[in-house]
Every structure is written in structure tokens, then in C-alpha cells.
Amino acid sequence: MEKLDKRVDVWMVGSIGIDDIETPTASRKNLLGGSLPFATIAGAFAGATVGAVGVIGSDFGRTFLRRWETFGINLEGIQRKDGPNFRWACRYDDNLIERVTLKTELGVFADFMPEVPESYKNASFVLLGNIQPDLQLHVLEQADKPRFVVLDSMNLWIDIARPALERVIRKVNLVALNDGEARQLTGKWNLRDCATAILEMGPKYVLLKKAEHGSLLFTDKAIFIIPAYPVQMVKDPTGAGDTYAGAFIGYLAKARVTHTAIIRKALMFASAMAAFCVEGFSIEKMEHISREDVAKRVHELWQMVSIS
Amino acid sequence: MEKLDKRVDVWMVGSIGIDDIETPTASRKNLLGGSLPFATIAGAFAGATVGAVGVIGSDFGRTFLRRWETFGINLEGIQRKDGPNFRWACRYDDNLIERVTLKTELGVFADFMPEVPESYKNASFVLLGNIQPDLQLHVLEQADKPRFVVLDSMNLWIDIARPALERVIRKVNLVALNDGEARQLTGKWNLRDCATAILEMGPKYVLLKKAEHGSLLFTDKAIFIIPAYPVQMVKDPTGAGDTYAGAFIGYLAKARVTHTAIIRKALMFASAMAAFCVEGFSIEKMEHISREDVAKRVHELWQMVSIS
């Protein structure tokens, strides 16, 4: 992609997909998907300048790129390769909670070797989105001593690449997993026990995500409970976790500080952003809201957990 | 039971059981159970003077009564009948989340006709614990214009006594249901939609309980998210919901006010109490904690949802 002069506050690596999504009330094809569009756009909503590291195939349309760029994302780290783009399809259950994967075609994503552009390298904040842990290590080695690195992963890598995953966990500041993944990784059921086990692997923070039930942030000294915003009309949950992670690190990158109080505020911001994400297919809802809309929802969320 | 001179701040009606509980690590028989012991004891922890309305059989031991009275509960509203006490048995799954009922023997509870002692009748606060909705109506009619009535119910009554349940819902200030029951009652999935439908039936407040995920309080204007305290070592979840309800109304009864800010504080108190309940079998944990222990946990819970 073309080179921009603007330095980035944070860069993120992840997948870029073309998705088919079936819900009880709709069936949508050829949607912009993958973790990276959601995460980077959410980070941009926090006011951060975001760089994207990923790969697209020859069938990834210009329209997708234009829509993505509209959010001011720096796409210099996106490689275009000959061959089909990563494609994924799923079907959600009646309540939009569980989903079954109908199709996973890796395409050019199978040989993805992420490279961090020179202009990103001194960014202080990094999101290692859910890709193969060895690639997360490879891409992290290209960063110039980042101050705060967030790691996302998934059940697949816990199954087939645990040693590499444990190596990358040791190198990051915050590990974000959903409750099921944390239980799978640690072999423990109680989430406090899961968090303790993961903290012992090295990171200062562990974030355990519980979808519509919010999340729990653990340090060795404290627990913070982050509510989920109660969404009235969920259309498509795809990308909510990526939105959460991207909004979170984008908020930190904009604030340029990483103390615990800011981390808590960043998570409330992330919760509000993720609630918008699920109100539309793909990135569609995020294309129709303003930063003021997000600020209003963050305020609402604080009201819901405060006395006054 | 003997008559006490002390007037009560709140009275509660519910079941009094003798329970057998199996968990993955323990099997305990002949435990004090039923909704009423849990609810009244939790209310007493809030500092309220609590009256109990229920029935016991001839096999309900003096030891149970002495342990119950230790908490300062007024037991004048407890009838002793000839015949076997209500007995219940259940087995929990490996994670102490789901349970199967192994035995329900109603005994004297089958013909229970609750009577509110004269000395309770001008109490301003009432908890209608989970009993047959017609009995809830019968007992509520004996109260002298209470200021705040909380209703608990269960899936069984939604199935077999819906008209009566709807009648009693119209007469109370707050309806407390778990998420599954609210969905069953309203035929809606989204919890905001469930709450709207129940609010339209009459009560000012709807409390939707999500066990270890906390609860949501709805009015027609606002939503309050109440976190669950993250318990590290759950021994027996039995009675947690009753503890929650009893602690909540006990807190209001002690405060003698019912505005929304107090209701929110009362729910945080209830959350802390319920977290103690599950740390022991039956009422055992509550026999080994002080009001200071509860205050400390309430403070901890506020810290977990606040910035500072």
C-alpha cells in the first residue's frame, strides 16, 4: 500500500477476511471481515493513529480498502498477494450466541509472513491479534521496544501451538482471552484461578472476556469488573472481541500512558465500542456512528455502574 | 413459636427445608435449607429486624431453630405442624453451575397456609419468597399497606400458575427473576425486552439475576448493572438467590428509604452476601462471618467497578 508520512501511535496485526454470515433473520455474503478491520477501526475511534499489518488477496476489492481508509487507518503494512483472499463463513444460532463455522479458506493468509513497516516500528503500542503464535513472535521481534503489547489468541493455537503461545505470552503486557480459552489454557475452571495461572506466565494483566456478561481484568493485586453494555438489538456478533481489543489499545495509545486507572477507562471505552459493533453486520454500524455517539455510550455505561 | 415484643422492619415468607446436597467433592445430608432461612439471615446481616413466615414439620430439629434464632430472626410467624418437614435433594455438576433435583417431598409444606402475625403486619417491607403465587397473594393481603414488596418466583409457577403469578406481579414494587425465568415469562430473549415486558405488568423495578455474571436492575428510565463478586472457592450454590433477595430487602428495611440510589447500594450489599453464601454448605458460611466481613466485601466490590 502507499506510504503515509504520518507516524502511528499503535500498530495491529491480524486477519483480513471476506465473510459470509448467516443469522436467524438475514444472510449476508462478501462482507469485510477478519480481526484487523474491526480492531483498527475501533482503535481509530479512540483517536489513535493506527497502522495495520496484514495480507489481502487479489480478490479483495478496492471498495473494501476505501471504506477502511475512510477511518484514517494507515494501511502501509498491508501486503497484497496473488491468490484468493482469506474467506470465512458462519451461521449463528437463534439467540446469536453460539455459531458454527461453515467455511474456512485461508488463501493468501496461509503463507502470511507479517512485516512491520519502518514507519511503524517505534510505535509504543502493539496489538498482536489472533494469528499463529510463531508469527506473533516474528512480528513482535520487529518492534522497537514497545511499551505495551496486547495479545489475543484462540482455542486452535492452545490446541496445536501451545509452546509457541506460551513463549509469546511471556513477552506481552496483557493477555486477552475469553473464559473458555482461559479454562482450556490453564486446565482450571474458576476464573480467578485461571487468571492467577496466566499471570504466573509473565504478563502484568490478564483480561478474561465473557461476551454479553462483560469482562474481568486481573493484576496480581486487584480485579476490575467491566460491564458489557446491554445491547437491545444484536444483528451480528462477529468482530466484537476484535473491536474490544482494538478500542482498548487505541485508547491507551491515544492517552500515551498505561497506569491501571487508564486501563480501566480504556476497557469501558472498549465495551461501548463492541456494543456498537454487534448492532450491524461487518463494520457497517461503525460506519454510521460518530465519536460523540461512542462518548455518550461510555457515559451511559459509567452511569449504569455508579451510584449517583 | 414464642412471641417476641420487638417489632419487625421486614417480614419474609418462603420455604423451610431439610436438604441433601451432592457436589463433585462432598455429599451432605440433613442440612438446613429452603428459601426462608437464607433470606432472613441475609436480611439480619443488613441490620434489619426480620420476621419469618413459614411452616416446619415435626422432624425439624431444635438445633435448626437455635441456629436460626442466633441471628436474631423473629420466628413468631413459623407454624409447626404434625407431619414430615419439606425435604429436597439435589446434585450439582462438576462446575457447580447446573443441578438436578433428586428428591422433592413437600410434607407439611403441601398444605401451607401462611399467616402473618399481628406484630409483623405494619412492617413496611415484605419479601414474597418463592411459593405458590396464590399463597403469595393470600399473605400479601394480610399486610397493612407495605411500602416496598419484593417478589421472587420460579419456572414451575410460570408453567402451572401464570394467571395467579401475573396478579401478584401487579401488586409488588420489584420482581426478581433469573434470566431464564424472565425469558420464559415474557417469551422474549433480549433481557432489555424481557424487562420492558415485565415493567408493563406493573412493578416499578425488575431485577434480572444472572448468577455468577451479576444482575441487571431495570426501571422505565434506567438500567443498573450489579456485578457478582468473583468467588474463588464455591462450595454450594444453594440459597444464593434467596440470600440475594433477603439481603436486598433487609438493607432497604434498615435504611427505611426506597429511592433508586439506595436500591443500588442494597444490591451491592446483596451481591456481597450471596458470595458468602456459596462459600459454605447451607447457612454454614454465614455462621462464621461478621457484619464487618460483609462491609469489607461490599467495599471491595465497589473498588472493582470504580476508577479510583
XYZ file of C-alpha atoms in Angstrom, chain A residues 140-274:
135
model
C 6.880 -8.616 17.740
C 10.647 -9.020 17.197
C 10.408 -6.296 14.564
C 9.093 -3.762 17.059
C 11.476 -1.360 18.745
C 10.835 -1.926 22.470
C 7.105 -1.206 22.553
C 5.772 -0.002 25.906
C 2.561 -2.017 25.884
C 1.702 -5.127 23.913
C -1.697 -6.827 23.966
C -2.058 -10.435 22.889
C -5.227 -12.058 21.616
C -5.385 -15.758 20.703
C -7.864 -18.598 20.222
C -8.619 -22.220 21.105
C -6.955 -23.529 17.919
C -3.498 -22.279 18.987
C -3.925 -23.586 22.525
C -4.572 -26.980 20.908
C -1.859 -27.100 18.277
C 0.773 -24.465 19.166
C 0.846 -24.258 22.951
C 4.663 -23.952 23.368
C 4.839 -21.024 20.925
C 1.791 -19.433 22.533
C 3.407 -19.678 25.970
C 6.559 -18.045 24.581
C 4.636 -15.072 23.238
C 2.547 -14.786 26.435
C 5.797 -14.254 28.345
C 6.649 -11.252 26.177
C 3.443 -9.214 26.384
C 1.873 -6.870 28.920
C -1.716 -8.008 28.641
C -3.247 -11.306 27.549
C -6.884 -11.196 26.431
C -8.778 -14.487 26.231
C -12.385 -15.481 26.515
C -13.441 -17.547 29.521
C -13.458 -20.835 27.603
C -9.987 -20.240 26.182
C -8.602 -19.320 29.600
C -10.020 -22.552 31.041
C -8.565 -24.542 28.158
C -5.137 -22.905 28.534
C -4.870 -23.401 32.289
C -6.930 -26.516 32.947
C -8.737 -24.640 35.729
C -12.416 -23.732 35.967
C -12.593 -20.820 38.387
C -11.687 -17.632 36.530
C -9.613 -16.277 39.435
C -7.552 -19.461 39.314
C -7.241 -19.153 35.523
C -6.038 -15.575 35.863
C -3.502 -16.464 38.552
C -2.076 -19.217 36.355
C -1.759 -16.901 33.340
C -0.263 -14.057 35.399
C 2.407 -16.519 36.544
C 3.371 -16.944 32.888
C 4.582 -13.340 32.795
C 2.060 -10.694 31.733
C 1.117 -7.934 34.158
C -2.549 -8.022 33.136
C -4.975 -10.746 32.197
C -8.302 -9.821 30.626
C -10.952 -12.547 30.660
C -13.817 -11.814 28.278
C -17.330 -13.129 28.872
C -19.136 -11.674 25.818
C -22.523 -10.236 26.853
C -21.573 -10.690 30.528
C -18.648 -8.255 30.339
C -15.074 -8.984 31.305
C -12.732 -9.262 34.259
C -9.313 -7.624 34.408
C -6.776 -9.188 36.753
C -3.431 -7.990 38.085
C -1.544 -9.718 40.894
C -3.171 -7.258 43.306
C -6.624 -6.384 42.036
C -9.646 -7.344 39.994
C -11.676 -4.943 37.894
C -15.134 -5.873 36.660
C -16.011 -4.351 33.288
C -19.691 -4.443 32.396
C -20.970 -5.188 28.928
C -23.306 -2.535 27.583
C -26.776 -4.139 27.386
C -27.450 -4.103 23.650
C -31.096 -4.220 22.652
C -30.778 -5.312 19.045
C -27.862 -7.590 18.219
C -27.523 -8.088 14.465
C -24.160 -9.814 14.104
C -21.719 -10.568 16.942
C -18.802 -11.147 14.519
C -15.805 -8.974 15.362
C -16.955 -7.882 18.821
C -13.867 -9.301 20.526
C -11.546 -7.725 17.953
C -13.342 -4.415 18.319
C -12.913 -4.695 22.096
C -9.176 -5.326 21.822
C -8.584 -2.629 19.203
C -10.608 0.006 21.037
C -8.763 -0.808 24.244
C -5.228 -0.438 22.903
C -6.253 2.514 20.744
C -7.432 4.313 23.887
C -4.125 3.631 25.644
C -2.152 4.692 22.578
C -4.055 7.967 22.405
C -3.581 8.578 26.147
C 0.111 7.584 25.913
C 0.026 6.257 29.461
C -0.542 2.771 30.832
C -1.358 3.038 34.534
C -4.194 0.958 35.909
C -6.796 3.744 36.081
C -6.331 4.444 32.358
C -6.540 0.749 31.601
C -9.904 0.619 33.358
C -11.167 3.632 31.408
C -9.886 2.092 28.199
C -11.893 -1.067 28.910
C -15.096 0.894 29.470
C -14.465 2.600 26.125
C -13.849 -0.806 24.529
C -17.103 -2.133 25.976
C -19.074 0.716 24.414
C -17.364 0.226 21.027
C -18.009 -3.531 21.000
